[in-house]
mmCIF file with all atom_site columns, C-alpha atoms in Angstrom:
data_model
loop_
_atom_site.group_PDB
_atom_site.id
_atom_site.type_symbol
_atom_site.label_atom_id
_atom_site.label_alt_id
_atom_site.label_comp_id
_atom_site.label_asym_id
_atom_site.label_entity_id
_atom_site.label_seq_id
_atom_site.pdbx_PDB_ins_code
_atom_site.Cartn_x
_atom_site.Cartn_y
_atom_site.Cartn_z
_atom_site.occupancy
_atom_site.B_iso_or_equiv
_atom_site.pdbx_formal_charge
_atom_site.auth_seq_id
_atom_site.auth_comp_id
_atom_site.auth_asym_id
_atom_site.auth_atom_id
_atom_site.pdbx_PDB_model_num
ATOM 1  C CA . MET A 1 1  ? 10.888  16.144  -9.206  1.00 64.00 ? 489 MET A CA 1
ATOM 2  C CA . LEU A 1 2  ? 10.238  12.188  -9.347  1.00 68.00 ? 490 LEU A CA 1
ATOM 3  C CA . THR A 1 3  ? 6.580   11.990  -10.318 1.00 85.00 ? 491 THR A CA 1
ATOM 4  C CA . THR A 1 4  ? 6.442   8.040   -11.349 1.00 82.00 ? 492 THR A CA 1
ATOM 5  C CA . LEU A 1 5  ? 7.502   5.158   -9.108  1.00 78.00 ? 493 LEU A CA 1
ATOM 6  C CA . VAL A 1 6  ? 8.353   1.848   -10.907 1.00 80.00 ? 494 VAL A CA 1
ATOM 7  C CA . LEU A 1 7  ? 7.322   -1.371  -7.835  1.00 76.00 ? 495 LEU A CA 1
ATOM 8  C CA . LEU A 1 8  ? 7.930   -5.150  -8.689  1.00 72.00 ? 496 LEU A CA 1
ATOM 9  C CA . LEU A 1 9  ? 4.287   -6.192  -6.352  1.00 71.00 ? 497 LEU A CA 1
ATOM 10 C CA . ALA A 1 10 ? 6.231   -9.442  -4.126  1.00 70.00 ? 498 ALA A CA 1
ATOM 11 C CA . GLY A 1 11 ? 4.219   -10.797 -1.878  1.00 64.00 ? 499 GLY A CA 1
ATOM 12 C CA . LEU A 1 12 ? 0.126   -12.405 -2.045  1.00 64.00 ? 500 LEU A CA 1
ATOM 13 C CA . SER A 1 13 ? -1.584  -9.444  0.540   1.00 63.00 ? 501 SER A CA 1
ATOM 14 C CA . LEU A 1 14 ? -3.117  -7.886  -2.920  1.00 60.00 ? 502 LEU A CA 1
ATOM 15 C CA . ALA A 1 15 ? -4.395  -11.419 -3.685  1.00 58.00 ? 503 ALA A CA 1
ATOM 16 C CA . PRO A 1 16 ? -6.326  -12.731 -5.602  1.00 63.00 ? 504 PRO A CA 1
ATOM 17 C CA . GLN A 1 17 ? -6.135  -9.259  -7.403  1.00 59.00 ? 505 GLN A CA 1
ATOM 18 C CA . ALA A 1 18 ? -2.669  -9.430  -7.772  1.00 55.00 ? 506 ALA A CA 1
ATOM 19 C CA . ALA A 1 19 ? -2.060  -13.490 -7.565  1.00 54.00 ? 507 ALA A CA 1
ATOM 20 C CA . ASP A 1 20 ? -0.140  -14.541 -10.729 1.00 53.00 ? 508 ASP A CA 1
ATOM 21 C CA . ARG A 1 21 ? 2.683   -16.425 -8.994  1.00 58.00 ? 509 ARG A CA 1
ATOM 22 C CA . ASP A 1 22 ? 4.127   -17.622 -12.381 1.00 60.00 ? 510 ASP A CA 1
ATOM 23 C CA . ALA A 1 23 ? 4.285   -13.897 -13.283 1.00 65.00 ? 511 ALA A CA 1
ATOM 24 C CA . GLU A 1 24 ? 6.658   -10.606 -11.901 1.00 72.00 ? 512 GLU A CA 1
ATOM 25 C CA . ILE A 1 25 ? 3.683   -7.918  -11.549 1.00 75.00 ? 513 ILE A CA 1
ATOM 26 C CA . TRP A 1 26 ? 5.073   -4.907  -11.953 1.00 79.00 ? 514 TRP A CA 1
ATOM 27 C CA . VAL A 1 27 ? 3.227   -1.740  -10.560 1.00 79.00 ? 515 VAL A CA 1
ATOM 28 C CA . LEU A 1 28 ? 3.334   2.073   -11.339 1.00 83.00 ? 516 LEU A CA 1
ATOM 29 C CA . VAL A 1 29 ? 2.580   5.087   -9.105  1.00 86.00 ? 517 VAL A CA 1
ATOM 30 C CA . ASP A 1 30 ? 1.208   8.330   -9.666  1.00 89.00 ? 518 ASP A CA 1
ATOM 31 C CA . THR A 1 31 ? 3.575   10.116  -6.269  1.00 86.00 ? 519 THR A CA 1
ATOM 32 C CA . ARG A 1 32 ? 1.512   12.959  -6.730  1.00 89.00 ? 520 ARG A CA 1
ATOM 33 C CA . ALA A 1 33 ? -1.888  11.247  -6.607  1.00 89.00 ? 521 ALA A CA 1
ATOM 34 C CA . PHE A 1 34 ? -2.669  12.793  -3.159  1.00 91.00 ? 522 PHE A CA 1
ATOM 35 C CA . ALA A 1 35 ? -1.761  15.543  -3.434  1.00 89.00 ? 523 ALA A CA 1
ATOM 36 C CA . SER A 1 36 ? -4.236  17.473  -2.991  1.00 92.00 ? 524 SER A CA 1
ATOM 37 C CA . ARG A 1 37 ? -6.567  14.767  -1.068  1.00 92.00 ? 525 ARG A CA 1
ATOM 38 C CA . ALA A 1 38 ? -6.193  12.497  1.171   1.00 92.00 ? 526 ALA A CA 1
ATOM 39 C CA . PRO A 1 39 ? -7.370  8.872   0.022   1.00 95.00 ? 527 PRO A CA 1
ATOM 40 C CA . ASP A 1 40 ? -10.474 7.490   0.410   1.00 95.00 ? 528 ASP A CA 1
ATOM 41 C CA . GLU A 1 41 ? -11.387 4.003   1.916   1.00 96.00 ? 529 GLU A CA 1
ATOM 42 C CA . GLY A 1 42 ? -10.753 1.160   -1.210  1.00 95.00 ? 530 GLY A CA 1
ATOM 43 C CA . GLU A 1 43 ? -7.888  3.503   -3.136  1.00 93.00 ? 531 GLU A CA 1
ATOM 44 C CA . ILE A 1 44 ? -5.262  1.778   -2.901  1.00 89.00 ? 532 ILE A CA 1
ATOM 45 C CA . VAL A 1 45 ? -1.786  3.109   -1.802  1.00 92.00 ? 533 VAL A CA 1
ATOM 46 C CA . VAL A 1 46 ? 1.942   3.081   -0.831  1.00 89.00 ? 534 VAL A CA 1
ATOM 47 C CA . VAL A 1 47 ? 3.558   3.632   1.906   1.00 90.00 ? 535 VAL A CA 1
ATOM 48 C CA . ARG A 1 48 ? 6.029   2.976   5.053   1.00 89.00 ? 536 ARG A CA 1
ATOM 49 C CA . ARG A 1 49 ? 5.620   0.560   7.065   1.00 90.00 ? 537 ARG A CA 1
ATOM 50 C CA . PRO A 1 50 ? 6.398   2.061   10.352  1.00 90.00 ? 538 PRO A CA 1
ATOM 51 C CA . ASP A 1 51 ? 8.211   0.151   12.348  1.00 90.00 ? 539 ASP A CA 1
ATOM 52 C CA . ARG A 1 52 ? 11.061  -0.688  9.422   1.00 91.00 ? 540 ARG A CA 1
ATOM 53 C CA . GLU A 1 53 ? 11.075  2.742   7.369   1.00 89.00 ? 541 GLU A CA 1
ATOM 54 C CA . ASP A 1 54 ? 13.157  0.616   4.540   1.00 90.00 ? 542 ASP A CA 1
ATOM 55 C CA . VAL A 1 55 ? 10.399  -1.504  3.195   1.00 86.00 ? 543 VAL A CA 1
ATOM 56 C CA . ILE A 1 56 ? 7.646   0.297   0.847   1.00 85.00 ? 544 ILE A CA 1
ATOM 57 C CA . MET A 1 57 ? 3.835   -1.135  0.741   1.00 86.00 ? 545 MET A CA 1
ATOM 58 C CA . ILE A 1 58 ? 0.936   -1.603  -1.163  1.00 86.00 ? 546 ILE A CA 1
ATOM 59 C CA . LYS A 1 59 ? -1.970  -1.766  0.468   1.00 90.00 ? 547 LYS A CA 1
ATOM 60 C CA . ARG A 1 60 ? -6.058  -0.832  0.255   1.00 92.00 ? 548 ARG A CA 1
ATOM 61 C CA . VAL A 1 61 ? -6.922  1.813   2.699   1.00 97.00 ? 549 VAL A CA 1
ATOM 62 C CA . THR A 1 62 ? -10.012 0.116   5.186   1.00 96.00 ? 550 THR A CA 1
ATOM 63 C CA . GLY A 1 63 ? -10.401 3.400   7.004   1.00 97.00 ? 551 GLY A CA 1
ATOM 64 C CA . ARG A 1 64 ? -8.876  7.306   8.518   1.00 93.00 ? 552 ARG A CA 1
ATOM 65 C CA . LEU A 1 65 ? -8.054  8.338   12.002  1.00 95.00 ? 553 LEU A CA 1
ATOM 66 C CA . PRO A 1 66 ? -9.116  12.277  12.491  1.00 94.00 ? 554 PRO A CA 1
ATOM 67 C CA . ASP A 1 67 ? -5.284  13.105  12.800  1.00 94.00 ? 555 ASP A CA 1
ATOM 68 C CA . GLY A 1 68 ? -5.604  11.663  8.888   1.00 92.00 ? 556 GLY A CA 1
ATOM 69 C CA . SER A 1 69 ? -3.100  8.787   9.394   1.00 95.00 ? 557 SER A CA 1
ATOM 70 C CA . LEU A 1 70 ? -4.566  5.282   7.075   1.00 96.00 ? 558 LEU A CA 1
ATOM 71 C CA . ILE A 1 71 ? -5.374  1.841   8.235   1.00 97.00 ? 559 ILE A CA 1
ATOM 72 C CA . VAL A 1 72 ? -4.338  -0.031  5.548   1.00 96.00 ? 560 VAL A CA 1
ATOM 73 C CA . GLN A 1 73 ? -4.964  -3.568  4.533   1.00 93.00 ? 561 GLN A CA 1
ATOM 74 C CA . GLY A 1 74 ? -4.285  -5.891  2.176   1.00 87.00 ? 562 GLY A CA 1
ATOM 75 C CA . ASP A 1 75 ? -6.943  -7.900  0.357   1.00 82.00 ? 563 ASP A CA 1
ATOM 76 C CA . ASN A 1 76 ? -5.858  -11.326 1.572   1.00 81.00 ? 564 ASN A CA 1
ATOM 77 C CA . SER A 1 77 ? -5.579  -11.259 5.407   1.00 81.00 ? 565 SER A CA 1
ATOM 78 C CA . ALA A 1 78 ? -4.178  -14.700 5.156   1.00 81.00 ? 566 ALA A CA 1
ATOM 79 C CA . ALA A 1 79 ? -0.718  -13.364 4.099   1.00 78.00 ? 567 ALA A CA 1
ATOM 80 C CA . SER A 1 80 ? -0.834  -9.579  4.684   1.00 84.00 ? 568 SER A CA 1
ATOM 81 C CA . THR A 1 81 ? 1.391   -7.648  7.226   1.00 88.00 ? 569 THR A CA 1
ATOM 82 C CA . ASP A 1 82 ? -0.806  -4.399  7.556   1.00 92.00 ? 570 ASP A CA 1
ATOM 83 C CA . SER A 1 83 ? -2.309  -2.103  10.229  1.00 94.00 ? 571 SER A CA 1
ATOM 84 C CA . TYR A 1 84 ? -3.547  -4.928  12.814  1.00 93.00 ? 572 TYR A CA 1
ATOM 85 C CA . GLU A 1 85 ? 0.471   -5.328  12.882  1.00 93.00 ? 573 GLU A CA 1
ATOM 86 C CA . PHE A 1 86 ? 1.827   -2.645  13.483  1.00 93.00 ? 574 PHE A CA 1
ATOM 87 C CA . GLY A 1 87 ? -0.942  0.236   13.625  1.00 94.00 ? 575 GLY A CA 1
ATOM 88 C CA . PRO A 1 88 ? -1.896  2.491   11.659  1.00 95.00 ? 576 PRO A CA 1
ATOM 89 C CA . VAL A 1 89 ? 0.223   4.619   8.823   1.00 94.00 ? 577 VAL A CA 1
ATOM 90 C CA . SER A 1 90 ? 0.837   8.394   7.435   1.00 88.00 ? 578 SER A CA 1
ATOM 91 C CA . PRO A 1 91 ? -0.634  9.192   4.455   1.00 81.00 ? 579 PRO A CA 1
#
């Protein structure tokens, strides 16, 4: 079973934490990180965009709904496509 993903960070939604436009930023993701618990507010998650399942996004959790879905947002709200546009996401 695949337990690690390697993703290339594109866009500026996590700026200023990850905003070097002159360098490729690669991220290692442990796919088991939330296997035994739900992510807490403030943690960074990898989710699929609900209105475009082919798009994988790296976002920060800013809220959790009673049904377990997450509100996610980029750190740079001016350059982020997030839950404010497409609603909550599945964990």
